[in-house]
Every structure is written in C-alpha cells, then in structure tokens.
Amino acid sequence: MLTETEGRRTKQFETGESGVLTCLVFNSGDDVDGTCEVQPSGRIEHGGITAELVGVLEQYHDRGNVREFTKATQVLAGPGKLLDVTKYHFSFAAANLPHETFYGVNVRVRYFVRVVVAGKAGAGSVSEKAVEFAVEQQGVRPTADTKIKMEVGIEDFLHIEFEYDREHYALHDVLTGRVFFRLVQLRLKHMELAIIRREKTRTRGFAYAESDTLCKYEVMDGVPARGTVVPLRSSSRRTT
C-alpha cells in the first residue's frame, strides 16, 4: 500500500498484542505516498473515498482516550458508484510527523494511513483499511557530551567504578565504556550489563512507572583481581 522507495528501511516493533509488527520507516517532512485498491463485492453507492494520515497516542490504562496529535486528509474520489476494482494514488507531501513511533509498556505512539469508503449521508463508512508506518527523528548530537561515571560497592568488601564514554547515544549507536575493580573482597561469579528503559506516564491524575529490560549482556565470568579493568561494548539498537 505504501510506496517502498529505494533505501527505505523497515523496523520491527514488539506490540505485546499481535507479536511483531514490521513497518516502513519515515522521518518528519518526508513524503508519504502509496496506492490503494478498492474491490467492491458488487455495485455500491458511496459518499466519497478518502485517505487519512493519522498519528495517535494511546495509553493502555485509559483505552477509551485515544488522542490524535496529527491528521491530514486527501480526497481520492467524490460521491458516486463503484462497479469494478479501482486503484487510487494518495500522497501526503512533507508530512507532519512530530513524534517518534513508540511501543512501550503503558503507552504507544503510532502512525497509519487509513483509506475510508464512506457510505451515503448518515450511513457511516462502507469499508476502511489502515496500514501502519514508523517514524524516527534525526536529532542533533550535543556539542558537549560528558562521560558517565558511577561508583557502587559494599564498604570494605567491594568497590567498582563504571565509566561510559558519552552521556547521549543515538538509537543505533554502540555503547562503549569500562568497569574498574578497585576493591574485591567477595567471591563474584559473573557480571551482567543490562539496558533498561524507564517509562513514566500520567492519565486522569494517576501516575504510572514501568521498567523494561531491553537487553542483557554478560561481560565477565569468574573472579576479578583488584585493579582489573573490563571493557564494555554493547549495542543499543533495541531501545524503541
């Protein structure tokens, strides 16, 4: 339904409902176009055919409250009759796509193009079909990006220092850093690195907070000696 131009990427999302969703990826300001095919089962009279580009925010704790934050409509055909299979082309030039697609624990931001065949006045829609697509924003890296440093441990038994090379990472960056073992008086079996997404939402006066472990890596197996430095390198690609 959507035009797959050369170089257009696809992206998969775990929806939590129907498994994995694969979408074409667009940026804000891109042209979103494609074709649709209307196949009437017989002769039908309709009140017009439209294509709608819609962006919605949905919260699982408030399913009845779906907020449209962007919408554009294009008329494909005026009121009339459909006798045979008919193809239509739609195009939304420089589409307003202000937010990134997001499938979280409590909230999701999604985009779709919906084609609606309206019934005659007061009859509602005869048929409609939608196809989803994804949006990624190309942000600008901060000019000053300081290192992340953190110390953890147990007094007189364990002292560990973590260091990451940057504070800000893009979705497809590789995270690099190192961990320093300053004091080791405990028998350690292994060490894991986890990337955790924290999601905070508020609806109707209630606040919700969820944590989701996106990926986990084992970075050490065995007992480190004092002064050991373990390099860290992990992908952040599953962070949407």
PDB file of C-alpha atoms in Angstrom:
ATOM      1  CA  MET A   1       0.000   0.000   0.000  1.00  0.00           C
ATOM      2  CA  LEU A   2       2.829   2.453   0.900  1.00  0.00           C
ATOM      3  CA  THR A   3       5.487   3.163  -1.718  1.00  0.00           C
ATOM      4  CA  GLU A   4       8.781   1.439  -0.869  1.00  0.00           C
ATOM      5  CA  THR A   5      11.364   3.842  -2.271  1.00  0.00           C
ATOM      6  CA  GLU A   6      14.956   2.699  -2.697  1.00  0.00           C
ATOM      7  CA  GLY A   7      16.837   2.872   0.582  1.00  0.00           C
ATOM      8  CA  ARG A   8      13.692   2.989   2.723  1.00  0.00           C
ATOM      9  CA  ARG A   9      14.344   0.940   5.860  1.00  0.00           C
ATOM     10  CA  THR A  10      11.929  -1.258   7.755  1.00  0.00           C
ATOM     11  CA  LYS A  11      11.730  -1.661  11.509  1.00  0.00           C
ATOM     12  CA  GLN A  12      10.154  -4.230  13.799  1.00  0.00           C
ATOM     13  CA  PHE A  13       8.214  -3.499  16.989  1.00  0.00           C
ATOM     14  CA  GLU A  14       7.076  -5.895  19.688  1.00  0.00           C
ATOM     15  CA  THR A  15       3.456  -4.857  20.096  1.00  0.00           C
ATOM     16  CA  GLY A  16       2.634  -7.095  23.050  1.00  0.00           C
ATOM     17  CA  GLU A  17      -0.682  -7.987  21.428  1.00  0.00           C
ATOM     18  CA  SER A  18      -0.184  -9.456  17.978  1.00  0.00           C
ATOM     19  CA  GLY A  19       3.504 -10.273  18.174  1.00  0.00           C
ATOM     20  CA  VAL A  20       5.908  -8.407  15.918  1.00  0.00           C
ATOM     21  CA  LEU A  21       4.914  -5.526  13.640  1.00  0.00           C
ATOM     22  CA  THR A  22       7.116  -4.638  10.647  1.00  0.00           C
ATOM     23  CA  CYS A  23       6.820  -1.077   9.292  1.00  0.00           C
ATOM     24  CA  LEU A  24       8.450   1.189   6.744  1.00  0.00           C
ATOM     25  CA  VAL A  25      10.426   3.995   8.431  1.00  0.00           C
ATOM     26  CA  PHE A  26       9.872   7.694   7.638  1.00  0.00           C
ATOM     27  CA  ASN A  27      11.263  10.964   9.010  1.00  0.00           C
ATOM     28  CA  SER A  28       9.274  14.108   9.713  1.00  0.00           C
ATOM     29  CA  GLY A  29       8.991  16.075   6.480  1.00  0.00           C
ATOM     30  CA  ASP A  30       9.152  13.006   4.241  1.00  0.00           C
ATOM     31  CA  ASP A  31       6.548  12.432   1.553  1.00  0.00           C
ATOM     32  CA  VAL A  32       4.238   9.558   2.478  1.00  0.00           C
ATOM     33  CA  ASP A  33       2.562   8.131  -0.594  1.00  0.00           C
ATOM     34  CA  GLY A  34       1.203   4.916  -1.995  1.00  0.00           C
ATOM     35  CA  THR A  35      -1.709   3.269  -3.763  1.00  0.00           C
ATOM     36  CA  CYS A  36      -4.869   1.543  -2.640  1.00  0.00           C
ATOM     37  CA  GLU A  37      -7.180  -0.818  -4.450  1.00  0.00           C
ATOM     38  CA  VAL A  38     -10.906  -0.798  -3.744  1.00  0.00           C
ATOM     39  CA  GLN A  39     -12.590  -4.104  -4.560  1.00  0.00           C
ATOM     40  CA  PRO A  40     -16.393  -3.876  -4.338  1.00  0.00           C
ATOM     41  CA  SER A  41     -18.257  -7.154  -3.924  1.00  0.00           C
ATOM     42  CA  GLY A  42     -20.896  -5.742  -6.221  1.00  0.00           C
ATOM     43  CA  ARG A  43     -22.326  -2.419  -7.283  1.00  0.00           C
ATOM     44  CA  ILE A  44     -22.157   0.005  -4.354  1.00  0.00           C
ATOM     45  CA  GLU A  45     -23.026   3.659  -3.907  1.00  0.00           C
ATOM     46  CA  HIS A  46     -20.683   5.621  -1.695  1.00  0.00           C
ATOM     47  CA  GLY A  47     -20.376   9.081  -0.222  1.00  0.00           C
ATOM     48  CA  GLY A  48     -16.734   9.560  -1.171  1.00  0.00           C
ATOM     49  CA  ILE A  49     -13.339   7.904  -0.760  1.00  0.00           C
ATOM     50  CA  THR A  50     -10.617   9.497   1.350  1.00  0.00           C
ATOM     51  CA  ALA A  51      -7.090   8.711   2.524  1.00  0.00           C
ATOM     52  CA  GLU A  52      -6.131   9.843   6.031  1.00  0.00           C
ATOM     53  CA  LEU A  53      -2.666  10.087   7.567  1.00  0.00           C
ATOM     54  CA  VAL A  54      -3.109   9.839  11.334  1.00  0.00           C
ATOM     55  CA  GLY A  55      -0.794   9.930  14.350  1.00  0.00           C
ATOM     56  CA  VAL A  56      -2.247   8.797  17.680  1.00  0.00           C
ATOM     57  CA  LEU A  57      -1.163   8.453  21.292  1.00  0.00           C
ATOM     58  CA  GLU A  58      -2.758   5.558  23.187  1.00  0.00           C
ATOM     59  CA  GLN A  59      -2.464   4.668  26.873  1.00  0.00           C
ATOM     60  CA  TYR A  60      -3.223   1.130  27.989  1.00  0.00           C
ATOM     61  CA  HIS A  61      -4.591   2.371  31.332  1.00  0.00           C
ATOM     62  CA  ASP A  62      -7.066   4.620  29.518  1.00  0.00           C
ATOM     63  CA  ARG A  63      -8.017   2.745  26.372  1.00  0.00           C
ATOM     64  CA  GLY A  64     -11.056   4.913  25.687  1.00  0.00           C
ATOM     65  CA  ASN A  65      -8.913   8.039  25.408  1.00  0.00           C
ATOM     66  CA  VAL A  66      -7.054   7.983  22.082  1.00  0.00           C
ATOM     67  CA  ARG A  67      -5.512  11.352  21.221  1.00  0.00           C
ATOM     68  CA  GLU A  68      -4.847  12.309  17.618  1.00  0.00           C
ATOM     69  CA  PHE A  69      -1.846  14.647  17.512  1.00  0.00           C
ATOM     70  CA  THR A  70      -1.627  14.905  13.724  1.00  0.00           C
ATOM     71  CA  LYS A  71      -4.051  14.238  10.894  1.00  0.00           C
ATOM     72  CA  ALA A  72      -4.181  15.005   7.180  1.00  0.00           C
ATOM     73  CA  THR A  73      -6.931  14.028   4.751  1.00  0.00           C
ATOM     74  CA  GLN A  74      -6.884  13.673   0.986  1.00  0.00           C
ATOM     75  CA  VAL A  75      -9.998  13.160  -1.138  1.00  0.00           C
ATOM     76  CA  LEU A  76      -9.493  10.328  -3.614  1.00  0.00           C
ATOM     77  CA  ALA A  77     -12.990  10.317  -5.136  1.00  0.00           C
ATOM     78  CA  GLY A  78     -16.231  12.211  -4.692  1.00  0.00           C
ATOM     79  CA  PRO A  79     -19.624  10.563  -4.072  1.00  0.00           C
ATOM     80  CA  GLY A  80     -20.560   8.072  -6.735  1.00  0.00           C
ATOM     81  CA  LYS A  81     -20.812   4.411  -7.624  1.00  0.00           C
ATOM     82  CA  LEU A  82     -18.286   1.589  -7.650  1.00  0.00           C
ATOM     83  CA  LEU A  83     -18.733  -1.235 -10.105  1.00  0.00           C
ATOM     84  CA  ASP A  84     -15.271  -2.695 -10.624  1.00  0.00           C
ATOM     85  CA  VAL A  85     -11.886  -2.870  -8.923  1.00  0.00           C
ATOM     86  CA  THR A  86     -10.442   0.649  -8.858  1.00  0.00           C
ATOM     87  CA  LYS A  87      -6.960   1.866  -7.899  1.00  0.00           C
ATOM     88  CA  TYR A  88      -6.248   5.234  -6.306  1.00  0.00           C
ATOM     89  CA  HIS A  89      -2.988   7.055  -5.596  1.00  0.00           C
ATOM     90  CA  PHE A  90      -2.502   9.148  -2.460  1.00  0.00           C
ATOM     91  CA  SER A  91       0.352  11.442  -1.473  1.00  0.00           C
ATOM     92  CA  PHE A  92       0.990  13.442   1.694  1.00  0.00           C
ATOM     93  CA  ALA A  93       3.822  15.834   0.830  1.00  0.00           C
ATOM     94  CA  ALA A  94       6.213  16.917   3.605  1.00  0.00           C
ATOM     95  CA  ALA A  95       4.092  15.093   6.173  1.00  0.00           C
ATOM     96  CA  ASN A  96       3.945  16.483   9.714  1.00  0.00           C
ATOM     97  CA  LEU A  97       5.294  13.610  11.831  1.00  0.00           C
ATOM     98  CA  PRO A  98       6.276  15.308  15.115  1.00  0.00           C
ATOM     99  CA  HIS A  99       6.921  12.322  17.393  1.00  0.00           C
ATOM    100  CA  GLU A 100       8.813   9.044  17.100  1.00  0.00           C
ATOM    101  CA  THR A 101       6.941   5.768  16.958  1.00  0.00           C
ATOM    102  CA  PHE A 102       6.983   4.128  20.377  1.00  0.00           C
ATOM    103  CA  TYR A 103       5.607   0.836  21.704  1.00  0.00           C
ATOM    104  CA  GLY A 104       6.003   0.801  25.471  1.00  0.00           C
ATOM    105  CA  VAL A 105       4.512  -0.954  28.463  1.00  0.00           C
ATOM    106  CA  ASN A 106       1.795   1.629  29.185  1.00  0.00           C
ATOM    107  CA  VAL A 107       1.785   3.914  26.167  1.00  0.00           C
ATOM    108  CA  ARG A 108       2.321   3.769  22.448  1.00  0.00           C
ATOM    109  CA  VAL A 109       2.709   6.351  19.697  1.00  0.00           C
ATOM    110  CA  ARG A 110       1.719   5.062  16.287  1.00  0.00           C
ATOM    111  CA  TYR A 111       1.097   6.296  12.759  1.00  0.00           C
ATOM    112  CA  PHE A 112      -1.045   4.860   9.989  1.00  0.00           C
ATOM    113  CA  VAL A 113      -2.587   5.680   6.635  1.00  0.00           C
ATOM    114  CA  ARG A 114      -6.273   4.799   6.514  1.00  0.00           C
ATOM    115  CA  VAL A 115      -8.433   4.619   3.392  1.00  0.00           C
ATOM    116  CA  VAL A 116     -12.153   5.126   4.058  1.00  0.00           C
ATOM    117  CA  VAL A 117     -15.022   4.424   1.681  1.00  0.00           C
ATOM    118  CA  ALA A 118     -17.870   6.472   3.149  1.00  0.00           C
ATOM    119  CA  GLY A 119     -21.479   5.423   2.933  1.00  0.00           C
ATOM    120  CA  LYS A 120     -24.229   7.685   1.722  1.00  0.00           C
ATOM    121  CA  ALA A 121     -25.221  10.557   4.020  1.00  0.00           C
ATOM    122  CA  GLY A 122     -25.792   9.282   7.557  1.00  0.00           C
ATOM    123  CA  ALA A 123     -24.850   5.695   6.724  1.00  0.00           C
ATOM    124  CA  GLY A 124     -21.311   5.716   8.167  1.00  0.00           C
ATOM    125  CA  SER A 125     -18.406   4.069   6.367  1.00  0.00           C
ATOM    126  CA  VAL A 126     -18.851   1.190   3.949  1.00  0.00           C
ATOM    127  CA  SER A 127     -15.279  -0.006   4.325  1.00  0.00           C
ATOM    128  CA  GLU A 128     -11.937   1.129   5.699  1.00  0.00           C
ATOM    129  CA  LYS A 129      -8.433  -0.278   5.859  1.00  0.00           C
ATOM    130  CA  ALA A 130      -5.260   1.003   7.510  1.00  0.00           C
ATOM    131  CA  VAL A 131      -1.540   0.291   7.239  1.00  0.00           C
ATOM    132  CA  GLU A 132       0.957   1.384   9.890  1.00  0.00           C
ATOM    133  CA  PHE A 133       4.326   3.021   9.344  1.00  0.00           C
ATOM    134  CA  ALA A 134       7.100   4.084  11.713  1.00  0.00           C
ATOM    135  CA  VAL A 135       8.702   7.467  12.359  1.00  0.00           C
ATOM    136  CA  GLU A 136      12.259   8.165  13.513  1.00  0.00           C
ATOM    137  CA  GLN A 137      13.590  11.634  14.279  1.00  0.00           C
ATOM    138  CA  GLN A 138      17.137  12.558  13.299  1.00  0.00           C
ATOM    139  CA  GLY A 139      18.286  14.621  16.263  1.00  0.00           C
ATOM    140  CA  VAL A 140      21.411  16.758  16.549  1.00  0.00           C
ATOM    141  CA  ARG A 141      24.160  15.486  18.829  1.00  0.00           C
ATOM    142  CA  PRO A 142      25.068  17.791  21.717  1.00  0.00           C
ATOM    143  CA  THR A 143      28.335  19.626  21.123  1.00  0.00           C
ATOM    144  CA  ALA A 144      29.408  18.883  24.707  1.00  0.00           C
ATOM    145  CA  ASP A 145      28.926  15.263  25.746  1.00  0.00           C
ATOM    146  CA  THR A 146      30.429  14.384  29.109  1.00  0.00           C
ATOM    147  CA  LYS A 147      31.314  10.929  30.318  1.00  0.00           C
ATOM    148  CA  ILE A 148      29.059   8.954  32.649  1.00  0.00           C
ATOM    149  CA  LYS A 149      30.744   7.840  35.853  1.00  0.00           C
ATOM    150  CA  MET A 150      29.267   5.880  38.740  1.00  0.00           C
ATOM    151  CA  GLU A 151      30.601   4.106  41.817  1.00  0.00           C
ATOM    152  CA  VAL A 152      28.928   1.160  43.546  1.00  0.00           C
ATOM    153  CA  GLY A 153      30.004  -1.282  46.189  1.00  0.00           C
ATOM    154  CA  ILE A 154      29.875  -2.602  49.734  1.00  0.00           C
ATOM    155  CA  GLU A 155      32.059  -0.861  52.293  1.00  0.00           C
ATOM    156  CA  ASP A 156      35.352  -2.702  52.933  1.00  0.00           C
ATOM    157  CA  PHE A 157      34.323  -5.553  50.609  1.00  0.00           C
ATOM    158  CA  LEU A 158      33.653  -4.307  47.085  1.00  0.00           C
ATOM    159  CA  HIS A 159      34.374  -1.088  45.197  1.00  0.00           C
ATOM    160  CA  ILE A 160      33.520  -0.863  41.494  1.00  0.00           C
ATOM    161  CA  GLU A 161      33.658   2.157  39.181  1.00  0.00           C
ATOM    162  CA  PHE A 162      31.735   2.346  35.903  1.00  0.00           C
ATOM    163  CA  GLU A 163      32.566   4.748  33.107  1.00  0.00           C
ATOM    164  CA  TYR A 164      30.842   5.343  29.762  1.00  0.00           C
ATOM    165  CA  ASP A 165      32.402   7.452  27.037  1.00  0.00           C
ATOM    166  CA  ARG A 166      29.316   9.612  26.398  1.00  0.00           C
ATOM    167  CA  GLU A 167      26.128  10.707  28.111  1.00  0.00           C
ATOM    168  CA  HIS A 168      23.992  10.774  24.950  1.00  0.00           C
ATOM    169  CA  TYR A 169      23.591   7.950  22.443  1.00  0.00           C
ATOM    170  CA  ALA A 170      21.502   7.586  19.308  1.00  0.00           C
ATOM    171  CA  LEU A 171      19.222   4.577  18.898  1.00  0.00           C
ATOM    172  CA  HIS A 172      21.675   2.669  16.701  1.00  0.00           C
ATOM    173  CA  ASP A 173      24.892   3.618  18.474  1.00  0.00           C
ATOM    174  CA  VAL A 174      27.282   1.214  20.154  1.00  0.00           C
ATOM    175  CA  LEU A 175      27.755   1.925  23.865  1.00  0.00           C
ATOM    176  CA  THR A 176      31.389   1.785  24.931  1.00  0.00           C
ATOM    177  CA  GLY A 177      32.961   2.110  28.348  1.00  0.00           C
ATOM    178  CA  ARG A 178      34.819   0.215  31.050  1.00  0.00           C
ATOM    179  CA  VAL A 179      34.469  -1.034  34.598  1.00  0.00           C
ATOM    180  CA  PHE A 180      37.255  -0.748  37.181  1.00  0.00           C
ATOM    181  CA  PHE A 181      37.547  -3.146  40.136  1.00  0.00           C
ATOM    182  CA  ARG A 182      39.157  -1.050  42.893  1.00  0.00           C
ATOM    183  CA  LEU A 183      38.490  -3.451  45.763  1.00  0.00           C
ATOM    184  CA  VAL A 184      37.381  -7.091  45.613  1.00  0.00           C
ATOM    185  CA  GLN A 185      36.908  -8.989  48.869  1.00  0.00           C
ATOM    186  CA  LEU A 186      33.903 -11.013  47.720  1.00  0.00           C
ATOM    187  CA  ARG A 187      33.693 -14.080  45.503  1.00  0.00           C
ATOM    188  CA  LEU A 188      31.977 -12.865  42.334  1.00  0.00           C
ATOM    189  CA  LYS A 189      30.522 -15.398  39.904  1.00  0.00           C
ATOM    190  CA  HIS A 190      29.738 -13.183  36.922  1.00  0.00           C
ATOM    191  CA  MET A 191      28.736  -9.660  35.910  1.00  0.00           C
ATOM    192  CA  GLU A 192      25.983  -8.580  33.512  1.00  0.00           C
ATOM    193  CA  LEU A 193      25.231  -5.334  31.738  1.00  0.00           C
ATOM    194  CA  ALA A 194      21.553  -4.503  31.192  1.00  0.00           C
ATOM    195  CA  ILE A 195      19.940  -1.674  29.230  1.00  0.00           C
ATOM    196  CA  ILE A 196      16.700  -0.705  30.957  1.00  0.00           C
ATOM    197  CA  ARG A 197      14.002   1.564  29.547  1.00  0.00           C
ATOM    198  CA  ARG A 198      12.073   3.501  32.186  1.00  0.00           C
ATOM    199  CA  GLU A 199       8.652   4.734  31.175  1.00  0.00           C
ATOM    200  CA  LYS A 200       6.602   7.270  33.144  1.00  0.00           C
ATOM    201  CA  THR A 201       3.057   8.272  32.209  1.00  0.00           C
ATOM    202  CA  ARG A 202       0.192  10.171  33.798  1.00  0.00           C
ATOM    203  CA  THR A 203      -3.505   9.918  32.966  1.00  0.00           C
ATOM    204  CA  ARG A 204      -6.575  11.221  34.764  1.00  0.00           C
ATOM    205  CA  GLY A 205      -4.481  12.206  37.775  1.00  0.00           C
ATOM    206  CA  PHE A 206      -2.804   8.797  38.184  1.00  0.00           C
ATOM    207  CA  ALA A 207       0.911   8.268  37.587  1.00  0.00           C
ATOM    208  CA  TYR A 208       2.367   5.027  36.252  1.00  0.00           C
ATOM    209  CA  ALA A 209       6.002   3.962  36.124  1.00  0.00           C
ATOM    210  CA  GLU A 210       7.341   0.847  34.431  1.00  0.00           C
ATOM    211  CA  SER A 211      10.794  -0.578  33.750  1.00  0.00           C
ATOM    212  CA  ASP A 212      11.539  -2.858  30.830  1.00  0.00           C
ATOM    213  CA  THR A 213      14.857  -4.685  30.384  1.00  0.00           C
ATOM    214  CA  LEU A 214      15.593  -4.288  26.686  1.00  0.00           C
ATOM    215  CA  CYS A 215      18.742  -6.378  26.513  1.00  0.00           C
ATOM    216  CA  LYS A 216      21.268  -8.023  28.781  1.00  0.00           C
ATOM    217  CA  TYR A 217      24.921  -8.946  28.210  1.00  0.00           C
ATOM    218  CA  GLU A 218      27.354 -10.999  30.260  1.00  0.00           C
ATOM    219  CA  VAL A 219      30.593  -9.005  30.446  1.00  0.00           C
ATOM    220  CA  MET A 220      32.602 -11.091  32.907  1.00  0.00           C
ATOM    221  CA  ASP A 221      32.730 -14.681  34.133  1.00  0.00           C
ATOM    222  CA  GLY A 222      34.903 -15.514  37.102  1.00  0.00           C
ATOM    223  CA  VAL A 223      36.599 -13.688  39.964  1.00  0.00           C
ATOM    224  CA  PRO A 224      38.369 -10.423  39.034  1.00  0.00           C
ATOM    225  CA  ALA A 225      41.547  -9.359  40.772  1.00  0.00           C
ATOM    226  CA  ARG A 226      41.983  -5.943  42.284  1.00  0.00           C
ATOM    227  CA  GLY A 227      42.884  -3.444  39.559  1.00  0.00           C
ATOM    228  CA  THR A 228      41.139  -5.418  36.790  1.00  0.00           C
ATOM    229  CA  VAL A 229      39.656  -3.272  34.015  1.00  0.00           C
ATOM    230  CA  VAL A 230      36.857  -4.840  31.933  1.00  0.00           C
ATOM    231  CA  PRO A 231      35.980  -3.086  28.628  1.00  0.00           C
ATOM    232  CA  LEU A 232      32.270  -2.651  27.869  1.00  0.00           C
ATOM    233  CA  ARG A 233      30.783  -2.669  24.386  1.00  0.00           C
ATOM    234  CA  SER A 234      27.093  -3.193  23.685  1.00  0.00           C
ATOM    235  CA  SER A 235      24.521  -2.326  21.049  1.00  0.00           C
ATOM    236  CA  SER A 236      21.612  -0.019  21.837  1.00  0.00           C
ATOM    237  CA  ARG A 237      19.559  -0.963  18.781  1.00  0.00           C
ATOM    238  CA  ARG A 238      16.646  -2.498  20.714  1.00  0.00           C
ATOM    239  CA  THR A 239      15.696   0.705  22.527  1.00  0.00           C
ATOM    240  CA  THR A 240      12.445   1.677  20.869  1.00  0.00           C
TER     241      THR A 240
END
